[in-house]
CSV table of N, CA and C in Angstrom, one decimal:
chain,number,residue,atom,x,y,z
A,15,UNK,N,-17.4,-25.1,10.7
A,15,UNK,CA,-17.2,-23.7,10.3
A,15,UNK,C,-15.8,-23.3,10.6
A,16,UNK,N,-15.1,-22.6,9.6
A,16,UNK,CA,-13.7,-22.0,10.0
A,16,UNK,C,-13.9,-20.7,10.6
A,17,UNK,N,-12.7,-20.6,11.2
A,17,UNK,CA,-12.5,-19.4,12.4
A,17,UNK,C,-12.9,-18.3,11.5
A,18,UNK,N,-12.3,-18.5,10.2
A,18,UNK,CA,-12.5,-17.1,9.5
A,18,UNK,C,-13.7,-16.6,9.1
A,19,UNK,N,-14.7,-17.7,8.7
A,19,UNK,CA,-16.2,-17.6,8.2
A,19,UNK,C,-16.7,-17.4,9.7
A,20,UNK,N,-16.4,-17.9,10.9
A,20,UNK,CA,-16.9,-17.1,12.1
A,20,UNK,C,-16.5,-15.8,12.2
A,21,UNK,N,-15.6,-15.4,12.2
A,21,UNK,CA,-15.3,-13.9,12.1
A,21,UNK,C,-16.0,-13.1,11.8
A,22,UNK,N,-16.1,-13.4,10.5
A,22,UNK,CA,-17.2,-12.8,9.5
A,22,UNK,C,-18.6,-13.1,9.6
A,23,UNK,N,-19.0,-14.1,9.9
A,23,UNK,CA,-20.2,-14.1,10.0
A,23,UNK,C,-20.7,-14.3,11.0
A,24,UNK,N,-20.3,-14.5,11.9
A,24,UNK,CA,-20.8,-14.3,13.4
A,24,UNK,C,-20.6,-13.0,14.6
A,25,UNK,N,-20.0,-12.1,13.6
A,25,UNK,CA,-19.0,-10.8,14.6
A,25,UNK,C,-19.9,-10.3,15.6
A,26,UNK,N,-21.2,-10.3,15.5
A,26,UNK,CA,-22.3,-10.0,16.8
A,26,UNK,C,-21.5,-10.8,18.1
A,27,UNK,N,-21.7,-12.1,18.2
A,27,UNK,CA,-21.3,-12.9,18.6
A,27,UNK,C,-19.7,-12.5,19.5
A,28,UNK,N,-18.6,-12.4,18.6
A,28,UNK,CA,-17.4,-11.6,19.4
A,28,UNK,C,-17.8,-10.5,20.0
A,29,UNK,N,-18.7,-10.2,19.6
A,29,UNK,CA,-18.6,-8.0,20.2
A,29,UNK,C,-19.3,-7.9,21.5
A,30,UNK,N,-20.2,-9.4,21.4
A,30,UNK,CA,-21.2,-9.2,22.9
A,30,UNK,C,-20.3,-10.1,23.8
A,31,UNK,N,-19.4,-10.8,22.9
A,31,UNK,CA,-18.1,-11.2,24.0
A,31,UNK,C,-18.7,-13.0,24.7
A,32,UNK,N,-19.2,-13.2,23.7
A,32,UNK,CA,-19.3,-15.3,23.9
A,32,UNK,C,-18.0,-15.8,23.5
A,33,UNK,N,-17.7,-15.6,22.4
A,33,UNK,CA,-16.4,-16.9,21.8
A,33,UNK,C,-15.6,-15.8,20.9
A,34,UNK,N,-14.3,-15.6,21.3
A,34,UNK,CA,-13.4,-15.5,20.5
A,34,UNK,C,-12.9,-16.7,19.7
A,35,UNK,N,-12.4,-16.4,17.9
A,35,UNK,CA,-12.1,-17.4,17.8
A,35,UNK,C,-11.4,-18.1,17.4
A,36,UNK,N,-10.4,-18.1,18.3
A,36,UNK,CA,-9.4,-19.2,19.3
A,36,UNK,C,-10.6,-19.9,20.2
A,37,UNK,N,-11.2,-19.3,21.1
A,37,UNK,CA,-12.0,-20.4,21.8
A,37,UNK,C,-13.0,-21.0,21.1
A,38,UNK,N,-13.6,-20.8,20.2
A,38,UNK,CA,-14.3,-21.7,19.2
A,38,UNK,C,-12.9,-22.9,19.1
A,39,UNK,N,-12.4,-22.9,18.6
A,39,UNK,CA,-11.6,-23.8,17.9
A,39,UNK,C,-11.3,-24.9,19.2
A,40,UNK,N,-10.9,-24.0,20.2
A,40,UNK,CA,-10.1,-25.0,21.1
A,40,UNK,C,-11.9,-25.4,21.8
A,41,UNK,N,-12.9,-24.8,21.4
A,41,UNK,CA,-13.7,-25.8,22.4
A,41,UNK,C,-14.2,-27.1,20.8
A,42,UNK,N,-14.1,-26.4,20.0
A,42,UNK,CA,-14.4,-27.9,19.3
A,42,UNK,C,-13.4,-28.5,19.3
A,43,UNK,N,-11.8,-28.2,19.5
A,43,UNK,CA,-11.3,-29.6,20.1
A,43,UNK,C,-11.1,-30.2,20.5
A,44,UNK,N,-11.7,-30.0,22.1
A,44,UNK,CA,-11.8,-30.4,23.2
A,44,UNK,C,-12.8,-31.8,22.8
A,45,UNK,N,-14.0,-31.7,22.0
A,45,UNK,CA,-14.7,-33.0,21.9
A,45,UNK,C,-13.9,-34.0,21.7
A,46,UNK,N,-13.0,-33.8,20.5
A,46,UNK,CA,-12.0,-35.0,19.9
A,46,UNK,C,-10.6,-35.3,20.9
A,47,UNK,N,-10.2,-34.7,22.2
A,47,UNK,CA,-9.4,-34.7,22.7
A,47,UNK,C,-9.5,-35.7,24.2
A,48,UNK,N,-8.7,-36.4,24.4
A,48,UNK,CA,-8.7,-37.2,25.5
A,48,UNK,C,-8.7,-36.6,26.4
A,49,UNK,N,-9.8,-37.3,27.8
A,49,UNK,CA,-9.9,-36.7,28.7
A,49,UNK,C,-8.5,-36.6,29.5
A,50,UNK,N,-7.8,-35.3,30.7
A,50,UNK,CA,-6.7,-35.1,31.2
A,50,UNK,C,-5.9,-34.9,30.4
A,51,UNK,N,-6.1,-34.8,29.4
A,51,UNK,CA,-5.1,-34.4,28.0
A,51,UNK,C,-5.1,-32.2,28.2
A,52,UNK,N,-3.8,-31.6,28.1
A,52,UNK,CA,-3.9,-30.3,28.4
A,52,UNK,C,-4.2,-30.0,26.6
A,53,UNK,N,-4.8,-29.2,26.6
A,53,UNK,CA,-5.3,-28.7,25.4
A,53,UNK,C,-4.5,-26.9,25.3
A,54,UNK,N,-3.5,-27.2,24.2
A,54,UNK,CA,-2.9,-25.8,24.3
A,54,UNK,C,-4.1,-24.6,22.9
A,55,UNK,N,-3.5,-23.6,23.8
A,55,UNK,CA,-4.7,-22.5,23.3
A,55,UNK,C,-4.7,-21.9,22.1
A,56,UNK,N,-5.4,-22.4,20.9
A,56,UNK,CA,-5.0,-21.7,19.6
A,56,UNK,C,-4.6,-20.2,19.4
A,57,UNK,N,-3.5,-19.4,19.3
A,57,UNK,CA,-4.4,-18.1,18.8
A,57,UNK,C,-4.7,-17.9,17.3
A,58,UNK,N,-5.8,-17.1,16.7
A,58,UNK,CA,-5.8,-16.8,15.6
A,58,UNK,C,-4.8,-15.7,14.9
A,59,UNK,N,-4.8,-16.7,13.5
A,59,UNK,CA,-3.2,-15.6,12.6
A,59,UNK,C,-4.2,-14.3,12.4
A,60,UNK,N,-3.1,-13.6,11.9
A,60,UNK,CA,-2.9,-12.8,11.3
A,60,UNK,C,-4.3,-12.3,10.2
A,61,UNK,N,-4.4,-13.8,9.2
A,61,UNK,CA,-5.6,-13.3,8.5
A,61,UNK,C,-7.6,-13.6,9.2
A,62,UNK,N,-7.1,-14.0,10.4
A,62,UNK,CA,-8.4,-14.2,10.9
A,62,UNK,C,-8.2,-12.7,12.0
A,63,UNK,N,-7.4,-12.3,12.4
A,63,UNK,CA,-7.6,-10.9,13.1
A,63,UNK,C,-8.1,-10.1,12.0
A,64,UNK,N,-7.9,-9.6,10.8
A,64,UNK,CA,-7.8,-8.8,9.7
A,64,UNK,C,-9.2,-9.1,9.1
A,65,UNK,N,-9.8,-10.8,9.1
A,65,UNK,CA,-11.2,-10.5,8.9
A,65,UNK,C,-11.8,-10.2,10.0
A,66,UNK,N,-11.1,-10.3,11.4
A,66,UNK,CA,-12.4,-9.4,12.2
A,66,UNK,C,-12.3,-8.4,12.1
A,67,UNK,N,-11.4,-8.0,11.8
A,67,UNK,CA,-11.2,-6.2,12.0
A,67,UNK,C,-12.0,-5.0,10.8
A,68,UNK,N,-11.9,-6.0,9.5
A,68,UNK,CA,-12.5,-5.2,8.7
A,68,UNK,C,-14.1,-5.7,9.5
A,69,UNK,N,-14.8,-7.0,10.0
A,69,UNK,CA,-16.2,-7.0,10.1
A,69,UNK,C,-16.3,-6.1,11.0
A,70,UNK,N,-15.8,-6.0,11.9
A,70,UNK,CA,-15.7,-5.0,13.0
A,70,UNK,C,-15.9,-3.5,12.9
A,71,UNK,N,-14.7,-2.9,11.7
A,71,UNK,CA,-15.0,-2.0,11.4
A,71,UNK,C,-16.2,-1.4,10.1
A,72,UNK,N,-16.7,-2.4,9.6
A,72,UNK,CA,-17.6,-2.4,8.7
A,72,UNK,C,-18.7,-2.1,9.4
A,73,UNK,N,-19.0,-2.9,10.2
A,73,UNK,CA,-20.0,-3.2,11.8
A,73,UNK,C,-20.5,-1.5,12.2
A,74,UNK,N,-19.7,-1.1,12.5
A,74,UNK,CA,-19.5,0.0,13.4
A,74,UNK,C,-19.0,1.0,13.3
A,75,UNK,N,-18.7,1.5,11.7
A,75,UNK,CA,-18.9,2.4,10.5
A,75,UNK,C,-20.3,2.5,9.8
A,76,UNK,N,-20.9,1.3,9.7
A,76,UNK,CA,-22.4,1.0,9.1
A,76,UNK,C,-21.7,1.3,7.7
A,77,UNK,N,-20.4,1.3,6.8
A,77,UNK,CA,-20.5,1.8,5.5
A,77,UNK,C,-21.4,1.0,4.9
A,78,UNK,N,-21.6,1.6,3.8
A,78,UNK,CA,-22.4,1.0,2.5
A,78,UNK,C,-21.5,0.3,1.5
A,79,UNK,N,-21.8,-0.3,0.6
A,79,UNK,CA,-20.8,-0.9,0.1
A,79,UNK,C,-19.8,0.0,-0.9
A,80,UNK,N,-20.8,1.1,-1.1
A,80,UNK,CA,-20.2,2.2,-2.3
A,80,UNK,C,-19.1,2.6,-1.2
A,81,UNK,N,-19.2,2.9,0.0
A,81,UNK,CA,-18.2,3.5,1.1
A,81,UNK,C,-17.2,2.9,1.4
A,82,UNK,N,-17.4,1.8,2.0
A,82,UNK,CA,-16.7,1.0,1.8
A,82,UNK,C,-15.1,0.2,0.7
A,83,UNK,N,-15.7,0.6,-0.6
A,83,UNK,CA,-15.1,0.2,-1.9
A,83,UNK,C,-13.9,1.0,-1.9
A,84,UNK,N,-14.4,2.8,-1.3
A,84,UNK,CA,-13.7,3.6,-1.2
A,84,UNK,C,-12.5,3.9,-0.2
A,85,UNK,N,-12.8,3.4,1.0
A,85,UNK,CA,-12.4,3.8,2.1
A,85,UNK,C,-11.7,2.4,2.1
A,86,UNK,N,-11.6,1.1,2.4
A,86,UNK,CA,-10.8,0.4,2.1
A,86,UNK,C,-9.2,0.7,1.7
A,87,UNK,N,-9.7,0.8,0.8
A,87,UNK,CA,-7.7,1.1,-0.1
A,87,UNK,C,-6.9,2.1,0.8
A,88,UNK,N,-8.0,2.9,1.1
A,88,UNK,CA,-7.1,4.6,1.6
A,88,UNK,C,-6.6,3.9,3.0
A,89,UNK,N,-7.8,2.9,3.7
A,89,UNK,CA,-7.4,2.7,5.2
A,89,UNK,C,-6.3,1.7,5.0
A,90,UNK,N,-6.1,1.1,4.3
A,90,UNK,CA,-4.6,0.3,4.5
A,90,UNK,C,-4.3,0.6,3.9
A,91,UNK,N,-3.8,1.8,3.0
A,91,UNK,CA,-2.8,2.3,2.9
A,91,UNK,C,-2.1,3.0,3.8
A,92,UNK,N,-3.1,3.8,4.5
A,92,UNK,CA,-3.1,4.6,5.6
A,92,UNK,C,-2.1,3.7,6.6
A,93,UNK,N,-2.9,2.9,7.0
A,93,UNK,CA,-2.0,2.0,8.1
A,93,UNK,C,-1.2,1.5,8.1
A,94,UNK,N,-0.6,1.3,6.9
A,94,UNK,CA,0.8,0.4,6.5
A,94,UNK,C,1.7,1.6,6.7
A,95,UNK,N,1.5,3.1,6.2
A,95,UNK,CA,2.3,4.3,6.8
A,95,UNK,C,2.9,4.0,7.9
A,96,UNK,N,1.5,3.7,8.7
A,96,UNK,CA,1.2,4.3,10.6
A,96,UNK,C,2.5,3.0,11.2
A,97,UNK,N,1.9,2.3,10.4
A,97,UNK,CA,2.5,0.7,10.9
A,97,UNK,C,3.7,0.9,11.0
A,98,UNK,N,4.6,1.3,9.8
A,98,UNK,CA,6.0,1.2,9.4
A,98,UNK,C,6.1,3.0,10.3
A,99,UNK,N,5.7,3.7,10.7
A,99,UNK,CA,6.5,4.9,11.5
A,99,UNK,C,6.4,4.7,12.7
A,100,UNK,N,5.4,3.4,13.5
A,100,UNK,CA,5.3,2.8,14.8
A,100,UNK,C,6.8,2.1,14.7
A,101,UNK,N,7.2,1.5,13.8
A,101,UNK,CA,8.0,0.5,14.1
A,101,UNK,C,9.4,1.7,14.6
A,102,UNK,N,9.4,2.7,14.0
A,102,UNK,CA,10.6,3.3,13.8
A,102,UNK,C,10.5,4.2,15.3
A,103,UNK,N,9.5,4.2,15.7
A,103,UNK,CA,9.3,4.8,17.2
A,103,UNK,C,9.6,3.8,18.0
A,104,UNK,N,9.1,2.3,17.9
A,104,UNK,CA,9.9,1.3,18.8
A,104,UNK,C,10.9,1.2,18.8
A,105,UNK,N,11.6,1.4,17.7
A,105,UNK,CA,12.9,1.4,17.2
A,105,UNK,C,14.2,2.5,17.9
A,106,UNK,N,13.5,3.9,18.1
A,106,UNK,CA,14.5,4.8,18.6
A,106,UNK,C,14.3,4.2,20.2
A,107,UNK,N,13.0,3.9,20.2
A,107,UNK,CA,13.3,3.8,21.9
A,107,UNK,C,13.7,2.2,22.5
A,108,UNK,N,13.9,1.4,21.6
A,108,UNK,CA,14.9,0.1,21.8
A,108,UNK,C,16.1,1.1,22.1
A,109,UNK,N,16.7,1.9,21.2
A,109,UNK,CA,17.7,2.0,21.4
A,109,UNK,C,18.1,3.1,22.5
A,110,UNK,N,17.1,3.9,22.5
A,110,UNK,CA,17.4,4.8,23.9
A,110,UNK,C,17.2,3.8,25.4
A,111,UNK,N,16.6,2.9,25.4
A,111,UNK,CA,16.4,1.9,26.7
A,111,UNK,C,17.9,1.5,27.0
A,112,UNK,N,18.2,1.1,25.4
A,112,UNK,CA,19.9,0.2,25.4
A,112,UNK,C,21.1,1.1,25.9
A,113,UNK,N,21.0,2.2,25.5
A,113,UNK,CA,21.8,3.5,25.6
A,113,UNK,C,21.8,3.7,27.2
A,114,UNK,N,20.6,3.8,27.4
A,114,UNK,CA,20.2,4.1,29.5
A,114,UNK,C,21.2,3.1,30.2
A,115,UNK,N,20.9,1.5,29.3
A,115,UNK,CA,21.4,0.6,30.2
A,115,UNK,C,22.5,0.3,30.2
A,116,UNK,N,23.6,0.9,28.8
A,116,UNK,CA,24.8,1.0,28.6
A,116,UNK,C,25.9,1.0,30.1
A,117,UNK,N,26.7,-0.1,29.9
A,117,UNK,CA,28.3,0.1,30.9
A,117,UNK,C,29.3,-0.1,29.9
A,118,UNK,N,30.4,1.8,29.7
A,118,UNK,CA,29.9,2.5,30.4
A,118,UNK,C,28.8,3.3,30.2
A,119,UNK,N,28.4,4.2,31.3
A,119,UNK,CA,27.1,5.0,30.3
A,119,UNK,C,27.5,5.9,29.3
A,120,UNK,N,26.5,6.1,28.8
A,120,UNK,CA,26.2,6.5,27.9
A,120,UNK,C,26.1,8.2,27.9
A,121,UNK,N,27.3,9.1,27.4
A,121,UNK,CA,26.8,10.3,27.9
A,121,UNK,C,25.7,11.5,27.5
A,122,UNK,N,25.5,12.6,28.3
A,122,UNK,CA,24.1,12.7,28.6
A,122,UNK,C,23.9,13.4,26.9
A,123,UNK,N,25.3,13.8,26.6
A,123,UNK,CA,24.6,14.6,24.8
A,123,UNK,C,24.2,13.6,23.7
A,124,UNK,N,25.0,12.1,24.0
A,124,UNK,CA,24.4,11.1,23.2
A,124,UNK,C,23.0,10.4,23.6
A,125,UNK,N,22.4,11.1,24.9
A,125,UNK,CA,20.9,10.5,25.6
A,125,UNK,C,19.8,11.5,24.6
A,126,UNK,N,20.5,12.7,24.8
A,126,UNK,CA,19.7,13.7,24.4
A,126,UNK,C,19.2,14.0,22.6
A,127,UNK,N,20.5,13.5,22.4
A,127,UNK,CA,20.4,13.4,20.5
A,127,UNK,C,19.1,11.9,20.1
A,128,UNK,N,19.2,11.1,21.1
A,128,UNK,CA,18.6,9.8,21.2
A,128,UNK,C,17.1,10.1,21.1
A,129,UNK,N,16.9,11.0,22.2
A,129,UNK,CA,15.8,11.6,22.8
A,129,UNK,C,15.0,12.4,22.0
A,130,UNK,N,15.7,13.8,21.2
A,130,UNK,CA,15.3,13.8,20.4
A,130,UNK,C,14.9,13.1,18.8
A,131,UNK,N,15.7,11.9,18.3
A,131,UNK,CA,15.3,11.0,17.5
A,131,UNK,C,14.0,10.7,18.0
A,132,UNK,N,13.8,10.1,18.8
A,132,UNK,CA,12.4,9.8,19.2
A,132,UNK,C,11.7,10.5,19.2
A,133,UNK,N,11.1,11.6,19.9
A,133,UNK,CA,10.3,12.9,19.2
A,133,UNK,C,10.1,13.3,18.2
A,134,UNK,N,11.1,13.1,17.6
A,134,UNK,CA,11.1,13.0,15.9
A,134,UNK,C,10.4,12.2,15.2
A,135,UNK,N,10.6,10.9,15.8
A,135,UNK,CA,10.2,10.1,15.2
A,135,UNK,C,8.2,10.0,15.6
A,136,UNK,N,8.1,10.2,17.0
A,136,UNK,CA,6.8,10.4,17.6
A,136,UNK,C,5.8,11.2,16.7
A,137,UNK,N,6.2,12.9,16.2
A,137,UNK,CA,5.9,13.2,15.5
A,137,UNK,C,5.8,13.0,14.0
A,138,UNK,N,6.5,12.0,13.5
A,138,UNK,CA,6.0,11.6,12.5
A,138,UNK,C,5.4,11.3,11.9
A,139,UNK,N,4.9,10.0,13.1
A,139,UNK,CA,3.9,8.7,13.1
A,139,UNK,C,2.9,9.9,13.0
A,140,UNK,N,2.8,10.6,14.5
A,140,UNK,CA,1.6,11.5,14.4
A,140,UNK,C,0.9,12.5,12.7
A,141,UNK,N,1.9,12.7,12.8
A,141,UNK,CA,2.0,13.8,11.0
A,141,UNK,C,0.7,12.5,10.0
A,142,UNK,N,1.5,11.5,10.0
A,142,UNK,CA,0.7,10.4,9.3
A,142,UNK,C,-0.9,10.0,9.2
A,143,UNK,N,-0.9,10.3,10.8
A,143,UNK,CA,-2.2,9.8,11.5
A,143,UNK,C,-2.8,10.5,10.6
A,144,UNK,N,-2.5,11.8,11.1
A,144,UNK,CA,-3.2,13.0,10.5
A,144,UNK,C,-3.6,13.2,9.2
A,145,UNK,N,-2.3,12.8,8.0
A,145,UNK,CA,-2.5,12.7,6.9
A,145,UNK,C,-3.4,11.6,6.8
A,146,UNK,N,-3.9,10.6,7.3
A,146,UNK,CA,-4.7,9.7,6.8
A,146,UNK,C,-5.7,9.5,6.7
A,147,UNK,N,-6.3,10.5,7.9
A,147,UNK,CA,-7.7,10.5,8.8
A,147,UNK,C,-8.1,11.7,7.5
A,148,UNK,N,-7.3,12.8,6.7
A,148,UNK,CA,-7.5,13.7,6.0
A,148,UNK,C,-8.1,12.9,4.6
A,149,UNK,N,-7.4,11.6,4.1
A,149,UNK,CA,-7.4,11.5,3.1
A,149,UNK,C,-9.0,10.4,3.5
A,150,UNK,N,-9.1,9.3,4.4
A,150,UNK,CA,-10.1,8.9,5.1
A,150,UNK,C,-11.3,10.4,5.1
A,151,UNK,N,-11.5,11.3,5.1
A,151,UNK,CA,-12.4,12.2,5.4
A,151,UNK,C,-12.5,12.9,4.3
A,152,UNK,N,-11.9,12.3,3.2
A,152,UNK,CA,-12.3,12.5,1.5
A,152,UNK,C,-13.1,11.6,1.1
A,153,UNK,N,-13.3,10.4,1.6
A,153,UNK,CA,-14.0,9.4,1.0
A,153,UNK,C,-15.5,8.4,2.2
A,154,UNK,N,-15.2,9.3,3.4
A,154,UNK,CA,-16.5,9.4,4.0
A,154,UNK,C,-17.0,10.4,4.7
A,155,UNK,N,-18.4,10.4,5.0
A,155,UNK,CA,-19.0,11.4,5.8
A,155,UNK,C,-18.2,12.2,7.1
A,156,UNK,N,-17.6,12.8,7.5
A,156,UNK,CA,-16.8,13.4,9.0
A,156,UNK,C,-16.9,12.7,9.9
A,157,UNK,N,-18.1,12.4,10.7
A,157,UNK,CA,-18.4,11.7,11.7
A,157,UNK,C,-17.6,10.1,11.4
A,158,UNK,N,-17.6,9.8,10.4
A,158,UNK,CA,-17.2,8.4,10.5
A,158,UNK,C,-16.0,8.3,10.0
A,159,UNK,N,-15.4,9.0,9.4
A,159,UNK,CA,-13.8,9.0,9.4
A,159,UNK,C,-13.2,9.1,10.6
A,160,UNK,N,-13.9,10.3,11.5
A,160,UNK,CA,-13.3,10.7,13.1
A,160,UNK,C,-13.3,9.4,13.8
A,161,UNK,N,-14.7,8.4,13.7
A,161,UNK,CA,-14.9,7.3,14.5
A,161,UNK,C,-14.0,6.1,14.1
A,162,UNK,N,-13.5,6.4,12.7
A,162,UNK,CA,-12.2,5.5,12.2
A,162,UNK,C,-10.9,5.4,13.4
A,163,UNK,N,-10.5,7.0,13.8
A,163,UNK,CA,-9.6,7.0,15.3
A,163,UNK,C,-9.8,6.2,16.3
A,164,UNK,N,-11.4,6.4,16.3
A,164,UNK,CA,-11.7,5.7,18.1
A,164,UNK,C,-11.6,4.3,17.7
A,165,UNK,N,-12.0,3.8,16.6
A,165,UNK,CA,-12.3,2.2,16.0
A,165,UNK,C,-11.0,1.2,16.6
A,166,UNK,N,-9.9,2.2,16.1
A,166,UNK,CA,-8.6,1.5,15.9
A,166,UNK,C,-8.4,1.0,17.7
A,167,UNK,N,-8.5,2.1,18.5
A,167,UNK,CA,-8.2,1.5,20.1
A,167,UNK,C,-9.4,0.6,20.6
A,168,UNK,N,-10.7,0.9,20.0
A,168,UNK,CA,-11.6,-0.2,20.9
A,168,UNK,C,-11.4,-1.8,20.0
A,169,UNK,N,-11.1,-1.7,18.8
A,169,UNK,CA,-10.7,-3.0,18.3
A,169,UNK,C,-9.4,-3.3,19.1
A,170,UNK,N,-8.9,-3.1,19.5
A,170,UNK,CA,-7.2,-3.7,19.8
A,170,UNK,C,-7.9,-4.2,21.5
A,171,UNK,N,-8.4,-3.3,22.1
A,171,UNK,CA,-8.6,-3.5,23.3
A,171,UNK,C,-9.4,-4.6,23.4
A,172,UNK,N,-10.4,-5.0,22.2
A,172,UNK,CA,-11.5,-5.7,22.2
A,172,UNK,C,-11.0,-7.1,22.0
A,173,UNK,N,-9.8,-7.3,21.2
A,173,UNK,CA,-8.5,-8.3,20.6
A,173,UNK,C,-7.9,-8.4,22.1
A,174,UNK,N,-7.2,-7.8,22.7
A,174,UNK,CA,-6.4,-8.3,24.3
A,174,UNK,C,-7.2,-9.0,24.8
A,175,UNK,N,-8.9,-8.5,25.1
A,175,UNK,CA,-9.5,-9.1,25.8
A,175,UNK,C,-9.9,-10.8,25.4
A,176,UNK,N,-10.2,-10.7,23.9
A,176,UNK,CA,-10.2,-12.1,23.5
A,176,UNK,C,-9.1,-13.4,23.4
A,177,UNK,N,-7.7,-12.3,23.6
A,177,UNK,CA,-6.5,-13.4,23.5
A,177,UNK,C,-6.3,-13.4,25.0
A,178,UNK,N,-7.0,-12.6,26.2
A,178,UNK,CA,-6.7,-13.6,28.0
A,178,UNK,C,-7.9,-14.4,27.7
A,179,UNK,N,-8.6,-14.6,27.4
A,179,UNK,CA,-9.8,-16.1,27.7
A,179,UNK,C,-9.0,-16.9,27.6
């Protein structure tokens, strides 16, 4: 079975917290692996997080497929916003970190103009959220557009925990 068809078809399995799967993988290759041999830790790409995440969120949304069909498009569209106005918040505060650590320093009206960029930029991401959760709460019930919010932090948190095993 591939990691990805576990994803998908086994997500009970992740959520009650047996096998992430990286550890699937690295315990089936442990069988074919010589004993005292160190076995390095697979993590899963990119498209195996993305099928847990939609089973995940599919999971624990309960949509229907009609809901689903809908809410899909809007939610990655949505997040590719969020994604690209995150980056531009890491982005001002790379550079306010660099600015802090500047010799010589950096003076305090060029910290402050920095400072504000970021706020700026904070609020933008935010603006987004909001517009998305808006355009999300056109194409489902309230309750489960709202639980779209909480979805996004207990998936990530539920992901850290499976990439320390």
């Amino acid at each position: 079975m591939s990691v990805v068809s576990y994803a998908q078809t086994d997500y009970g399995k992740v959520q009650r917290g047996t096998q992430c799967p990286a550890e699937y993988v690295q315990n089936q290759n442990q069988d074919t692996q010589p004993q005292g041999e160190v076995v390095k830790k697979k993590y899963p790409t990119r498209e195996e997080i993305l099928s847990q995440k939609i089973a995940f969120f599919t999971q624990e949304l309960d949509l229907s497929p009609e809901e689903a069909q809908k809410f899909w498009p809007v939610y990655n569209e949505g997040w590719k916003k969020i994604h690209e106005a995150h980056k531009k918040v890491n982005k001002t505060l790379k550079e306010l970190n660099n600015a802090l650590k500047a010799e010589p320093a950096t003076s305090d009206k060029e910290i402050e103009a920095l400072m504000e960029k970021y706020f700026s930029a904070l609020k933008a991401e935010a603006q987004i959220q909001e517009e998305t959760y808006n355009e999300i709460s056109k194409v489902l019930p309230i309750k489960k557009a709202a639980k779209t919010c909480t979805l996004e932090e207990k998936f990530r948190v539920m992901l850290i925990k499976q990439l320390r095993r």
